[in-house]
PDB file of N, CA, C and O in Angstrom:
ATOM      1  N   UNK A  14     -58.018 108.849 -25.388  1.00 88.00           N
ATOM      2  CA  UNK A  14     -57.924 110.226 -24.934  1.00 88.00           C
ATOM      3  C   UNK A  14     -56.864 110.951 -25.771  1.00 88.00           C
ATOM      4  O   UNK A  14     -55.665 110.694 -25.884  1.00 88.00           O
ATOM      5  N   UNK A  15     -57.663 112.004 -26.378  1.00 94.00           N
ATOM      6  CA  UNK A  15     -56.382 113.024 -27.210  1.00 94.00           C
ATOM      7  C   UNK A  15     -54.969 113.311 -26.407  1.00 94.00           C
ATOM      8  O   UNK A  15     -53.799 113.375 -26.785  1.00 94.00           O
ATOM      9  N   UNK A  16     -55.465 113.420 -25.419  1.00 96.00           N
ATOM     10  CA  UNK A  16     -53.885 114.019 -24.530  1.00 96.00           C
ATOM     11  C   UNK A  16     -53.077 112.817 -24.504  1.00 96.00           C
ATOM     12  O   UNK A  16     -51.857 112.966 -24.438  1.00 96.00           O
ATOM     13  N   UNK A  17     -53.444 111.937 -24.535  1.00 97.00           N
ATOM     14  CA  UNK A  17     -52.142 110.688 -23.995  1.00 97.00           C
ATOM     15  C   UNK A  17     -51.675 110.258 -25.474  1.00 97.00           C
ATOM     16  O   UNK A  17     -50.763 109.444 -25.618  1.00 97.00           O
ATOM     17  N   UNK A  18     -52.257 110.767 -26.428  1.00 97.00           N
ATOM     18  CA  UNK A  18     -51.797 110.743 -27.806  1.00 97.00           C
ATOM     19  C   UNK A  18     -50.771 111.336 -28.020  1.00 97.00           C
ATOM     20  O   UNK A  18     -49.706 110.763 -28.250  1.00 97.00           O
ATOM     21  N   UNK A  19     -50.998 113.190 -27.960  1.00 98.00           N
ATOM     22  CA  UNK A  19     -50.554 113.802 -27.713  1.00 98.00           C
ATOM     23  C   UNK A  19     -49.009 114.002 -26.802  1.00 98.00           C
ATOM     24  O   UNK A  19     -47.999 114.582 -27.198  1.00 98.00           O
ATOM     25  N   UNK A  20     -49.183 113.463 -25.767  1.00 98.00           N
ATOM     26  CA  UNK A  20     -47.912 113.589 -24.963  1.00 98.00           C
ATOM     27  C   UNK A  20     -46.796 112.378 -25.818  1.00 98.00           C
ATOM     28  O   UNK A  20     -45.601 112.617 -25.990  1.00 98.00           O
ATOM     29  N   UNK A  21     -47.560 110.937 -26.331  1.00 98.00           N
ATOM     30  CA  UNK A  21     -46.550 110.186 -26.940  1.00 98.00           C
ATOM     31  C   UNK A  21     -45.965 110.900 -28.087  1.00 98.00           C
ATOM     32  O   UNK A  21     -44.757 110.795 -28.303  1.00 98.00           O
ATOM     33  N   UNK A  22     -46.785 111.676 -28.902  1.00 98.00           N
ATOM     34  CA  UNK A  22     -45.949 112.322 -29.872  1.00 98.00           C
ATOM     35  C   UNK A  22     -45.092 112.955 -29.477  1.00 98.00           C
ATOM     36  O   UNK A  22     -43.934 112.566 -29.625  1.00 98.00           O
ATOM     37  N   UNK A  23     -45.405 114.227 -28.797  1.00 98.00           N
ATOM     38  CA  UNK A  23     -44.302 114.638 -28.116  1.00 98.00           C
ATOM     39  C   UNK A  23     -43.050 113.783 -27.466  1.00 98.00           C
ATOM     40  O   UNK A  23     -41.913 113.745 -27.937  1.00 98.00           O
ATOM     41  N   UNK A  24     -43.339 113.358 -26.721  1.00 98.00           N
ATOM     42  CA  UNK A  24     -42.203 112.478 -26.259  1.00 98.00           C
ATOM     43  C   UNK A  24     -41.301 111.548 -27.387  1.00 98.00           C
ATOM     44  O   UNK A  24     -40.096 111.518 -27.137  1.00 98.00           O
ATOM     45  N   UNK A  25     -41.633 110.984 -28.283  1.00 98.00           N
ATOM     46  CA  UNK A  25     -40.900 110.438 -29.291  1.00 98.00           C
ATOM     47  C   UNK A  25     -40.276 111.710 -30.111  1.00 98.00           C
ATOM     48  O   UNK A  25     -39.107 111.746 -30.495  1.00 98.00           O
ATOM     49  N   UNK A  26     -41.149 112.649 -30.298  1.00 98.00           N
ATOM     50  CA  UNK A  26     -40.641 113.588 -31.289  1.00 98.00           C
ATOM     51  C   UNK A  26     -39.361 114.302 -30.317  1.00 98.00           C
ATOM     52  O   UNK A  26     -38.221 114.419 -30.767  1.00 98.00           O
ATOM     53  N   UNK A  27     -39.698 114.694 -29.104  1.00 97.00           N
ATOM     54  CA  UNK A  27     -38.679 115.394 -27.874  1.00 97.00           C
ATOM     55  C   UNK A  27     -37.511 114.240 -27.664  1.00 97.00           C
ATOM     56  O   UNK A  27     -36.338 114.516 -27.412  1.00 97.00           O
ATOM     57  N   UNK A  28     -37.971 113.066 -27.793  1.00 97.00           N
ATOM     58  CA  UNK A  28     -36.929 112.042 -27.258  1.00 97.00           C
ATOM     59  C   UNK A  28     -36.268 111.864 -25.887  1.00 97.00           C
ATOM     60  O   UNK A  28     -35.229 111.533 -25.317  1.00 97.00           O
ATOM     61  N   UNK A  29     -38.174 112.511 -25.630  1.00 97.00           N
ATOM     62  CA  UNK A  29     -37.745 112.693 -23.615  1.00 97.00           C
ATOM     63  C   UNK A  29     -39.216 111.486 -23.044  1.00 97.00           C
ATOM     64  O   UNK A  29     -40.322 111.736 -23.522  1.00 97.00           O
ATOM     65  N   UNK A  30     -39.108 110.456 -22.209  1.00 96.00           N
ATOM     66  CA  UNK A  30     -40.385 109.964 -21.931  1.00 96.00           C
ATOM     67  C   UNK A  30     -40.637 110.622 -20.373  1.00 96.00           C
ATOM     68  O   UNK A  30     -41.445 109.921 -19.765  1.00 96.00           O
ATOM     69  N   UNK A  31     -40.351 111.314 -19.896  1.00 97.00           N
ATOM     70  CA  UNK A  31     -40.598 112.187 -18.687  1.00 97.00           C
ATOM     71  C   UNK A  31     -41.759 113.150 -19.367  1.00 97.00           C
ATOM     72  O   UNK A  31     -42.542 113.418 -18.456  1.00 97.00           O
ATOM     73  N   UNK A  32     -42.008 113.513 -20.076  1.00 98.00           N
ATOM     74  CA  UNK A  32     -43.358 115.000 -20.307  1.00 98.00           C
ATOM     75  C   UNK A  32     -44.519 114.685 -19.497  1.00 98.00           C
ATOM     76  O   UNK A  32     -45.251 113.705 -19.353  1.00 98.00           O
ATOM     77  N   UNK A  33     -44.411 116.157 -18.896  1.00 97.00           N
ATOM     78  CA  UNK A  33     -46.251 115.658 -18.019  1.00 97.00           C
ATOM     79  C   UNK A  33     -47.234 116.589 -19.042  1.00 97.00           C
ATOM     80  O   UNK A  33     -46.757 117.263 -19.955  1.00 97.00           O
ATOM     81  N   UNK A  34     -48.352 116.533 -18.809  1.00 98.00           N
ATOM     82  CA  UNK A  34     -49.276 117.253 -19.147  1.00 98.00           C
ATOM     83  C   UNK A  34     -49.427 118.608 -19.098  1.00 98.00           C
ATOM     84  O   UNK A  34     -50.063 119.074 -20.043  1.00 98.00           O
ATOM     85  N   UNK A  35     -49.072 119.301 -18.363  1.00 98.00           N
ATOM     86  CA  UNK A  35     -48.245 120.730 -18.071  1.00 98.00           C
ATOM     87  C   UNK A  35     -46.976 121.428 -18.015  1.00 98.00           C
ATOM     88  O   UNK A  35     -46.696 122.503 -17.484  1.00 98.00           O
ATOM     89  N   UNK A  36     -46.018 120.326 -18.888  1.00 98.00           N
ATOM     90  CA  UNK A  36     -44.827 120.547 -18.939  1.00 98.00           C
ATOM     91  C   UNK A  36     -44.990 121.783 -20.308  1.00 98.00           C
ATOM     92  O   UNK A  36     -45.793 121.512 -21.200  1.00 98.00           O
ATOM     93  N   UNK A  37     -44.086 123.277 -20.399  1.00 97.00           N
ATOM     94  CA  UNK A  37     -43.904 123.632 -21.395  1.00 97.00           C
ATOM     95  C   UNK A  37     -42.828 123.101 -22.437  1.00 97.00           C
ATOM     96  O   UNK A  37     -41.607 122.969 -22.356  1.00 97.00           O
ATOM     97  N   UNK A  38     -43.771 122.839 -23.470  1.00 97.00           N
ATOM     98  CA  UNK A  38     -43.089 122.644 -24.755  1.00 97.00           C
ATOM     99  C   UNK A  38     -41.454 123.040 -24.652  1.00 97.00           C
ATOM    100  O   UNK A  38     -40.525 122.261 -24.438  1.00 97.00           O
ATOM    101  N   UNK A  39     -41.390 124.590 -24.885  1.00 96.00           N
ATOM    102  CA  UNK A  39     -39.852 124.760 -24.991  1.00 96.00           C
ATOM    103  C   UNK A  39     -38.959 124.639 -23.606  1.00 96.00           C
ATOM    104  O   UNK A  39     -37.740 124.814 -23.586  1.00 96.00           O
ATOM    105  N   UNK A  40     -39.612 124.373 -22.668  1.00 97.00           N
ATOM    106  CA  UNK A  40     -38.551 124.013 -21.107  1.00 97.00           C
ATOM    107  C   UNK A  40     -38.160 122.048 -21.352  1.00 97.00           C
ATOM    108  O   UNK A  40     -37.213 121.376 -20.943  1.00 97.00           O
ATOM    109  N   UNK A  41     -39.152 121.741 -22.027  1.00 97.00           N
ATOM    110  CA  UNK A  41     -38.228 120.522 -22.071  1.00 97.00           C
ATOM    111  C   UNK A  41     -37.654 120.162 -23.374  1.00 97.00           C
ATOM    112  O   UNK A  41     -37.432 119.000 -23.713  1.00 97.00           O
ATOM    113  N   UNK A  42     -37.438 121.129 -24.041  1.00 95.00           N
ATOM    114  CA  UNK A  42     -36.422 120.748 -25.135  1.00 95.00           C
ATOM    115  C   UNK A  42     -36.541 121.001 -26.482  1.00 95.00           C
ATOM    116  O   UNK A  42     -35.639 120.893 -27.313  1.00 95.00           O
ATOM    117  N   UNK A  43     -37.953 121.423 -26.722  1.00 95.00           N
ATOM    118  CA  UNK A  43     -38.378 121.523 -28.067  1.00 95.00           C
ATOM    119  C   UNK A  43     -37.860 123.326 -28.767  1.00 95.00           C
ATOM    120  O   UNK A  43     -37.285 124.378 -28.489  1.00 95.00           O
ATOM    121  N   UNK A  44     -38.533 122.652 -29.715  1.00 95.00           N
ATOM    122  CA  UNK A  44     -37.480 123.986 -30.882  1.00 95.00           C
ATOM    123  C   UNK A  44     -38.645 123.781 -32.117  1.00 95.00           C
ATOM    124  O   UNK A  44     -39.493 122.891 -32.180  1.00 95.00           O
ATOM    125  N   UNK A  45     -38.380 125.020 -33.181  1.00 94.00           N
ATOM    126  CA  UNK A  45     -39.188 124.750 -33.886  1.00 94.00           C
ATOM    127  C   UNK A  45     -39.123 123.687 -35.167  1.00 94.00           C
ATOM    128  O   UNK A  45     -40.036 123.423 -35.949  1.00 94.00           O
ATOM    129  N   UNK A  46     -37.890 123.207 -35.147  1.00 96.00           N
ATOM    130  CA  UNK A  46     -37.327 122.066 -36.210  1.00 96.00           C
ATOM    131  C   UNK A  46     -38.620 120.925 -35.587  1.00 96.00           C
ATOM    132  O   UNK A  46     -39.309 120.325 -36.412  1.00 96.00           O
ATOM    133  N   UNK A  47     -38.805 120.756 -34.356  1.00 97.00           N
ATOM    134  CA  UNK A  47     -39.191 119.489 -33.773  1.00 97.00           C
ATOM    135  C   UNK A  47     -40.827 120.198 -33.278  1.00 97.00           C
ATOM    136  O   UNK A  47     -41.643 119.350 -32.916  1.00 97.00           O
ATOM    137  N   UNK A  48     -41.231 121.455 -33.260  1.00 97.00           N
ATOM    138  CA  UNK A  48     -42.391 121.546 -33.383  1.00 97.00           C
ATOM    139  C   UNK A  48     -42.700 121.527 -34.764  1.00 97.00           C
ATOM    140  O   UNK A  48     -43.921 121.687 -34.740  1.00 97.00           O
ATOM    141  N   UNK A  49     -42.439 121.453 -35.704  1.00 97.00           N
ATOM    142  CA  UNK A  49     -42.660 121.065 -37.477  1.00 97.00           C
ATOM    143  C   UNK A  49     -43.205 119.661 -37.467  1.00 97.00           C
ATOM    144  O   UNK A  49     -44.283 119.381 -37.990  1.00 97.00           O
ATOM    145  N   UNK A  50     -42.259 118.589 -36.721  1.00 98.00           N
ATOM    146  CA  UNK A  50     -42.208 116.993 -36.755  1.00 98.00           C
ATOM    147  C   UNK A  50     -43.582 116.846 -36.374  1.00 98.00           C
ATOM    148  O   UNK A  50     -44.412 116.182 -36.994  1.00 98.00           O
ATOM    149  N   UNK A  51     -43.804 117.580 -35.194  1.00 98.00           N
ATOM    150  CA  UNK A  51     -45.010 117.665 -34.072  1.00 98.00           C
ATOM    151  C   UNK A  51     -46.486 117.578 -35.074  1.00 98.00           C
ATOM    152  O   UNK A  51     -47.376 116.732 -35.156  1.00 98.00           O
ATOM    153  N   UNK A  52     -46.261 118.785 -35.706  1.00 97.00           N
ATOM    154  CA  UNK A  52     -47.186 119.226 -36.467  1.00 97.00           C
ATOM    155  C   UNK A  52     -47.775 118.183 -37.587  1.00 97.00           C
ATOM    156  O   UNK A  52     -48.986 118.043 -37.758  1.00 97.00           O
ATOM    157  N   UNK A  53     -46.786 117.470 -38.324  1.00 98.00           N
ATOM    158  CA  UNK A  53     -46.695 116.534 -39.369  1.00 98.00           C
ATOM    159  C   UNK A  53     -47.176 115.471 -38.769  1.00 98.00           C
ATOM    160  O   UNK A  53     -48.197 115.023 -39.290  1.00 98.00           O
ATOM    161  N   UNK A  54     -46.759 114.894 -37.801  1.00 98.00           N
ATOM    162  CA  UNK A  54     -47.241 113.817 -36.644  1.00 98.00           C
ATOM    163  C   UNK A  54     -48.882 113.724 -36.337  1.00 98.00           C
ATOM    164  O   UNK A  54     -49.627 112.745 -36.385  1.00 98.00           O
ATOM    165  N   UNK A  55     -49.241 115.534 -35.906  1.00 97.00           N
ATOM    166  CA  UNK A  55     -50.908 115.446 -35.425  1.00 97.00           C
ATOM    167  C   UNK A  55     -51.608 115.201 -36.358  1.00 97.00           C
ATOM    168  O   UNK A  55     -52.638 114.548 -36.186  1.00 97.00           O
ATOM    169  N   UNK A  56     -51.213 115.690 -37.687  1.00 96.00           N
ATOM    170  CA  UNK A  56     -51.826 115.717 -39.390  1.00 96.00           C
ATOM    171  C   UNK A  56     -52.085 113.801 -39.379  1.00 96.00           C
ATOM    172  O   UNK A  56     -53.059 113.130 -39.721  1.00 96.00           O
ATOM    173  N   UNK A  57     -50.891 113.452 -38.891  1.00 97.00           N
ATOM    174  CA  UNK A  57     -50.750 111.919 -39.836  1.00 97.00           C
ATOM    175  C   UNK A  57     -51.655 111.087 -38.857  1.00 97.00           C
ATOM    176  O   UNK A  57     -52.539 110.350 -39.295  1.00 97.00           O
ATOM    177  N   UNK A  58     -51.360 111.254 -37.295  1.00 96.00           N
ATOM    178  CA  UNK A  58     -51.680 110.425 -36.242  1.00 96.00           C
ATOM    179  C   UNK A  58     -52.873 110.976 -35.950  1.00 96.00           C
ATOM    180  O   UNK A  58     -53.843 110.218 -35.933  1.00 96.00           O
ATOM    181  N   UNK A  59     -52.988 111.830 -35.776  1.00 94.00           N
ATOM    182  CA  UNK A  59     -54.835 112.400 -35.407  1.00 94.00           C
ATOM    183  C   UNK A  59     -55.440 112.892 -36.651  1.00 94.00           C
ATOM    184  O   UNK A  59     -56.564 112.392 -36.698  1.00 94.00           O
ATOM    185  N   UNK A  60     -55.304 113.393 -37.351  1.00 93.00           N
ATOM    186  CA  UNK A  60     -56.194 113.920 -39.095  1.00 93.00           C
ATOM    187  C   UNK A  60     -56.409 114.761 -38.149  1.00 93.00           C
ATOM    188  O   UNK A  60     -57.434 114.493 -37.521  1.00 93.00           O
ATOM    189  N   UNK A  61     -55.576 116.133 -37.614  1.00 95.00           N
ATOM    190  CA  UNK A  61     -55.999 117.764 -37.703  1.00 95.00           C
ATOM    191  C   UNK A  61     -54.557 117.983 -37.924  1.00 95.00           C
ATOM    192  O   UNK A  61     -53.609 117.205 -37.809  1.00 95.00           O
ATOM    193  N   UNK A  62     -54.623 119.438 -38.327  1.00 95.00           N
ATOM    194  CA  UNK A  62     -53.866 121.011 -38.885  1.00 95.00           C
ATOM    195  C   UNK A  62     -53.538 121.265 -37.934  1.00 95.00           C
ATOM    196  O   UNK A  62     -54.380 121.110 -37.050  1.00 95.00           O
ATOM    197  N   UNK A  63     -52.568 121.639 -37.635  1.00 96.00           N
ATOM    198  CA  UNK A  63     -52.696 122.274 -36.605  1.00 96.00           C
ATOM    199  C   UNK A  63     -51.970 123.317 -36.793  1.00 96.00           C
ATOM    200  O   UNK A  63     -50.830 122.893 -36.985  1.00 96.00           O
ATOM    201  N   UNK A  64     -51.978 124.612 -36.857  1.00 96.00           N
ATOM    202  CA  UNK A  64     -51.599 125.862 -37.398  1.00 96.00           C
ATOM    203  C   UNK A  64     -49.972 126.540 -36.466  1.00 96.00           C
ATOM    204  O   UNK A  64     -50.256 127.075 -35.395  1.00 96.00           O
ATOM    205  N   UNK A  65     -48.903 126.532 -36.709  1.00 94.00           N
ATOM    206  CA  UNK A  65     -47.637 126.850 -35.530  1.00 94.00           C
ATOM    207  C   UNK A  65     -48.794 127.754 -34.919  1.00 94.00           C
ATOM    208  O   UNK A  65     -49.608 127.136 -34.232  1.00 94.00           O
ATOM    209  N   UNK A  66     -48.968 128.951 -35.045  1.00 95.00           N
ATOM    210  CA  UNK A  66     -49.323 129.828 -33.914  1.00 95.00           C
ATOM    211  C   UNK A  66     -50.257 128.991 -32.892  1.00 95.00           C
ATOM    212  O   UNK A  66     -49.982 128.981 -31.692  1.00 95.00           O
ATOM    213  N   UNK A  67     -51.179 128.411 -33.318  1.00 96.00           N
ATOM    214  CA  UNK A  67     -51.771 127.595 -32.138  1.00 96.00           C
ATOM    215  C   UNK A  67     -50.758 126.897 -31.394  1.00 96.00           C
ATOM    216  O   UNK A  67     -50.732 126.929 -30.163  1.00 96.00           O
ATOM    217  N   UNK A  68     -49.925 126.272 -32.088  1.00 95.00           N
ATOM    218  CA  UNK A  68     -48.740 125.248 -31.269  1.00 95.00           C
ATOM    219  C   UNK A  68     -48.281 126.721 -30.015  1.00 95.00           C
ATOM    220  O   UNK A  68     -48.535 126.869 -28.820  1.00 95.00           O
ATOM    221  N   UNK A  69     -47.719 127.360 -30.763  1.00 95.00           N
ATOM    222  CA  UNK A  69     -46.642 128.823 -29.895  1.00 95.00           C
ATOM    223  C   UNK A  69     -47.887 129.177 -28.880  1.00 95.00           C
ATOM    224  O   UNK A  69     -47.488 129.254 -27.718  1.00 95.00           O
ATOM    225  N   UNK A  70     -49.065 129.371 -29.007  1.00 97.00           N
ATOM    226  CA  UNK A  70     -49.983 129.850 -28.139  1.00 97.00           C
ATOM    227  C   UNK A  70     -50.729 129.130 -26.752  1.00 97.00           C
ATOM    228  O   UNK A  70     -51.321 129.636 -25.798  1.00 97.00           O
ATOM    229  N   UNK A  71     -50.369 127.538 -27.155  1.00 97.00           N
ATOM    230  CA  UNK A  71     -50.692 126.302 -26.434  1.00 97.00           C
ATOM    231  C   UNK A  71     -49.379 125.467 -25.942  1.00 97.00           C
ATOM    232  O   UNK A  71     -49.142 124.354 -26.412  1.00 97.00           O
ATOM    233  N   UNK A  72     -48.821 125.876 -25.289  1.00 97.00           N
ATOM    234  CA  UNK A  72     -47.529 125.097 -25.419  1.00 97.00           C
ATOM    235  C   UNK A  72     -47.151 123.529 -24.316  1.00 97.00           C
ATOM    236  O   UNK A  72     -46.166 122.858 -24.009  1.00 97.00           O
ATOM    237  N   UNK A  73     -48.619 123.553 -24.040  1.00 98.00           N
ATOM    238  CA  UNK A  73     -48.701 122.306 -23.189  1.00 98.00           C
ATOM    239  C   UNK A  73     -49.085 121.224 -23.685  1.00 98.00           C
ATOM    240  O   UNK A  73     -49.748 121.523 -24.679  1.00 98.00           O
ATOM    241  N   UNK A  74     -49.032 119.610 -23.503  1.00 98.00           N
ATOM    242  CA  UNK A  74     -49.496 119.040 -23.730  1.00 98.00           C
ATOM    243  C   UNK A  74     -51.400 118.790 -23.418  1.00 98.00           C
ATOM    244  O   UNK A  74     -52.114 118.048 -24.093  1.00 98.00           O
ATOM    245  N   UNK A  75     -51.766 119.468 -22.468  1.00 98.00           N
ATOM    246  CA  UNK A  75     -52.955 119.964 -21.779  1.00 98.00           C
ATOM    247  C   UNK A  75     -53.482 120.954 -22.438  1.00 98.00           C
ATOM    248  O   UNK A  75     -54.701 121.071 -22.567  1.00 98.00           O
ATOM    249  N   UNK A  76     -52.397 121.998 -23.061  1.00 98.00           N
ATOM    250  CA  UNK A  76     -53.459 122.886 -24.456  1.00 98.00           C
ATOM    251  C   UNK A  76     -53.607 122.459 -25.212  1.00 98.00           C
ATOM    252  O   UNK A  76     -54.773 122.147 -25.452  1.00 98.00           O
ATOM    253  N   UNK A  77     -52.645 122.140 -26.094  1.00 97.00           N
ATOM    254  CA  UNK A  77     -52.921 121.981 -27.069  1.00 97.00           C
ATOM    255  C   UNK A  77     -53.756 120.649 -27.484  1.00 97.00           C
ATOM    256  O   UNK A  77     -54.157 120.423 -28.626  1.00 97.00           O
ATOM    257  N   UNK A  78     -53.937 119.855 -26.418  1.00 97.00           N
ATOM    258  CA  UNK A  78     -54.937 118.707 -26.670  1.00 97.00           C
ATOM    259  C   UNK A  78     -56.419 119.579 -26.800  1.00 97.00           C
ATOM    260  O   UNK A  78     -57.076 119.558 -27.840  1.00 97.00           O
ATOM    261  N   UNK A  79     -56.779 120.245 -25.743  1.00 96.00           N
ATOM    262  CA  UNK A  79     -57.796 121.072 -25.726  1.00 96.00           C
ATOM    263  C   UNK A  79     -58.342 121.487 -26.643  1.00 96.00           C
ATOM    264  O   UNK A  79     -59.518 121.258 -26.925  1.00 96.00           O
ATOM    265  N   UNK A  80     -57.204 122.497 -27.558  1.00 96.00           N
ATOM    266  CA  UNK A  80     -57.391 122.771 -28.481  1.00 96.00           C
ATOM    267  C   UNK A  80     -57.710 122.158 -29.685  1.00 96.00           C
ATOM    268  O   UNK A  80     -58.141 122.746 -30.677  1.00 96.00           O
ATOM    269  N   UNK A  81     -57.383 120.367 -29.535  1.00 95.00           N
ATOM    270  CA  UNK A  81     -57.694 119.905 -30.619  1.00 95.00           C
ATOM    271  C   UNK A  81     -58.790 119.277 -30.864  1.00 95.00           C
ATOM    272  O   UNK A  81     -59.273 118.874 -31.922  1.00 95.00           O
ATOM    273  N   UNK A  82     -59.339 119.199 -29.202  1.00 93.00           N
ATOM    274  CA  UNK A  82     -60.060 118.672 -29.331  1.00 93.00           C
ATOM    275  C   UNK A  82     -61.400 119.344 -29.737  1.00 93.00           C
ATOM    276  O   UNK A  82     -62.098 118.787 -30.584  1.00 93.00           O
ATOM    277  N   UNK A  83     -61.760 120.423 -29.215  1.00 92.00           N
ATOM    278  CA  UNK A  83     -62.440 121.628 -30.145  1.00 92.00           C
ATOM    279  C   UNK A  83     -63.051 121.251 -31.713  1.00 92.00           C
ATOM    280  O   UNK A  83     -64.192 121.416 -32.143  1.00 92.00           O
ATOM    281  N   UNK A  84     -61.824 120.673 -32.401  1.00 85.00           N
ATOM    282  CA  UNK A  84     -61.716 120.603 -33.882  1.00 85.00           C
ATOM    283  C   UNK A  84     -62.472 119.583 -33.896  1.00 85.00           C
ATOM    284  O   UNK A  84     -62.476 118.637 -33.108  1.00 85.00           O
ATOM    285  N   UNK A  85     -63.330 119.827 -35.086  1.00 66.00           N
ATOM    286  CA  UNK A  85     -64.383 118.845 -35.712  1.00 66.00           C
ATOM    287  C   UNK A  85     -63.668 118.066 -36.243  1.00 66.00           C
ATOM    288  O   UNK A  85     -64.336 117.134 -36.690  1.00 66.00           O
ATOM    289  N   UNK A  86     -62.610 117.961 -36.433  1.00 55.00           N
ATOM    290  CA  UNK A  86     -62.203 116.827 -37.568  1.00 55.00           C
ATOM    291  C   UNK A  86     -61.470 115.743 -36.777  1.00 55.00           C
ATOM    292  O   UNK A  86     -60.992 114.947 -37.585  1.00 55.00           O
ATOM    293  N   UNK A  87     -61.186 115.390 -35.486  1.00 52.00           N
ATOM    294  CA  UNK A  87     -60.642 114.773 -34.897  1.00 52.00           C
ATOM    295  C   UNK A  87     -60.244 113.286 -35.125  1.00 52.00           C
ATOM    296  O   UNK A  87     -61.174 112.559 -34.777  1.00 52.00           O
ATOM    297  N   UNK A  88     -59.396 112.734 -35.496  1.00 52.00           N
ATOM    298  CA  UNK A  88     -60.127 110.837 -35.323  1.00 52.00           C
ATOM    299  C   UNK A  88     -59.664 110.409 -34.845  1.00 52.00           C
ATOM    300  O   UNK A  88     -58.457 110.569 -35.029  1.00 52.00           O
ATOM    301  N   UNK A  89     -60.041 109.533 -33.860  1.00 49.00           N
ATOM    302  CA  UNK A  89     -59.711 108.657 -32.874  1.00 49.00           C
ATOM    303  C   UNK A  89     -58.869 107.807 -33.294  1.00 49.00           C
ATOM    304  O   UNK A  89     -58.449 106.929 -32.540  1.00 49.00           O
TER     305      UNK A  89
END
């Protein structure tokens, strides 16, 4: 499942293992130094782009999975 991918990145990249699925991004700690990491992470660990404004526009672990999952290029 993309989301439980998703939340581990986050959580290693946040260096918080508390994130739920509806937690916002910047209430538990993130910044854009560590939404960059995020970004580099989905590229390496999932093969998608993921564009900042989508990140800033999705700021859940529950969007932005959504959102990725959308993307044709996904890999498991």
């Amino acid at each position: 499942m993309i989301a439980d991918r998703v939340r581990a990145i986050w959580c290693r990249e946040i260096q918080r293992d508390d994130i739920s699925f509806d937690d916002d991004f910047f209430a538990v700690g993130g910044q854009s130094v560590i939404m960059t990491k995020i970004q580099i992470a989905f590229l390496d660990e999932l093969g998608v782009e993921v564009p900042m404004d989508r990140m800033y526009l999705n700021p859940t672990v529950a969007s932005i999975s959504d959102y990725i999952e959308s993307m044709d290029s996904v890999t498991l």
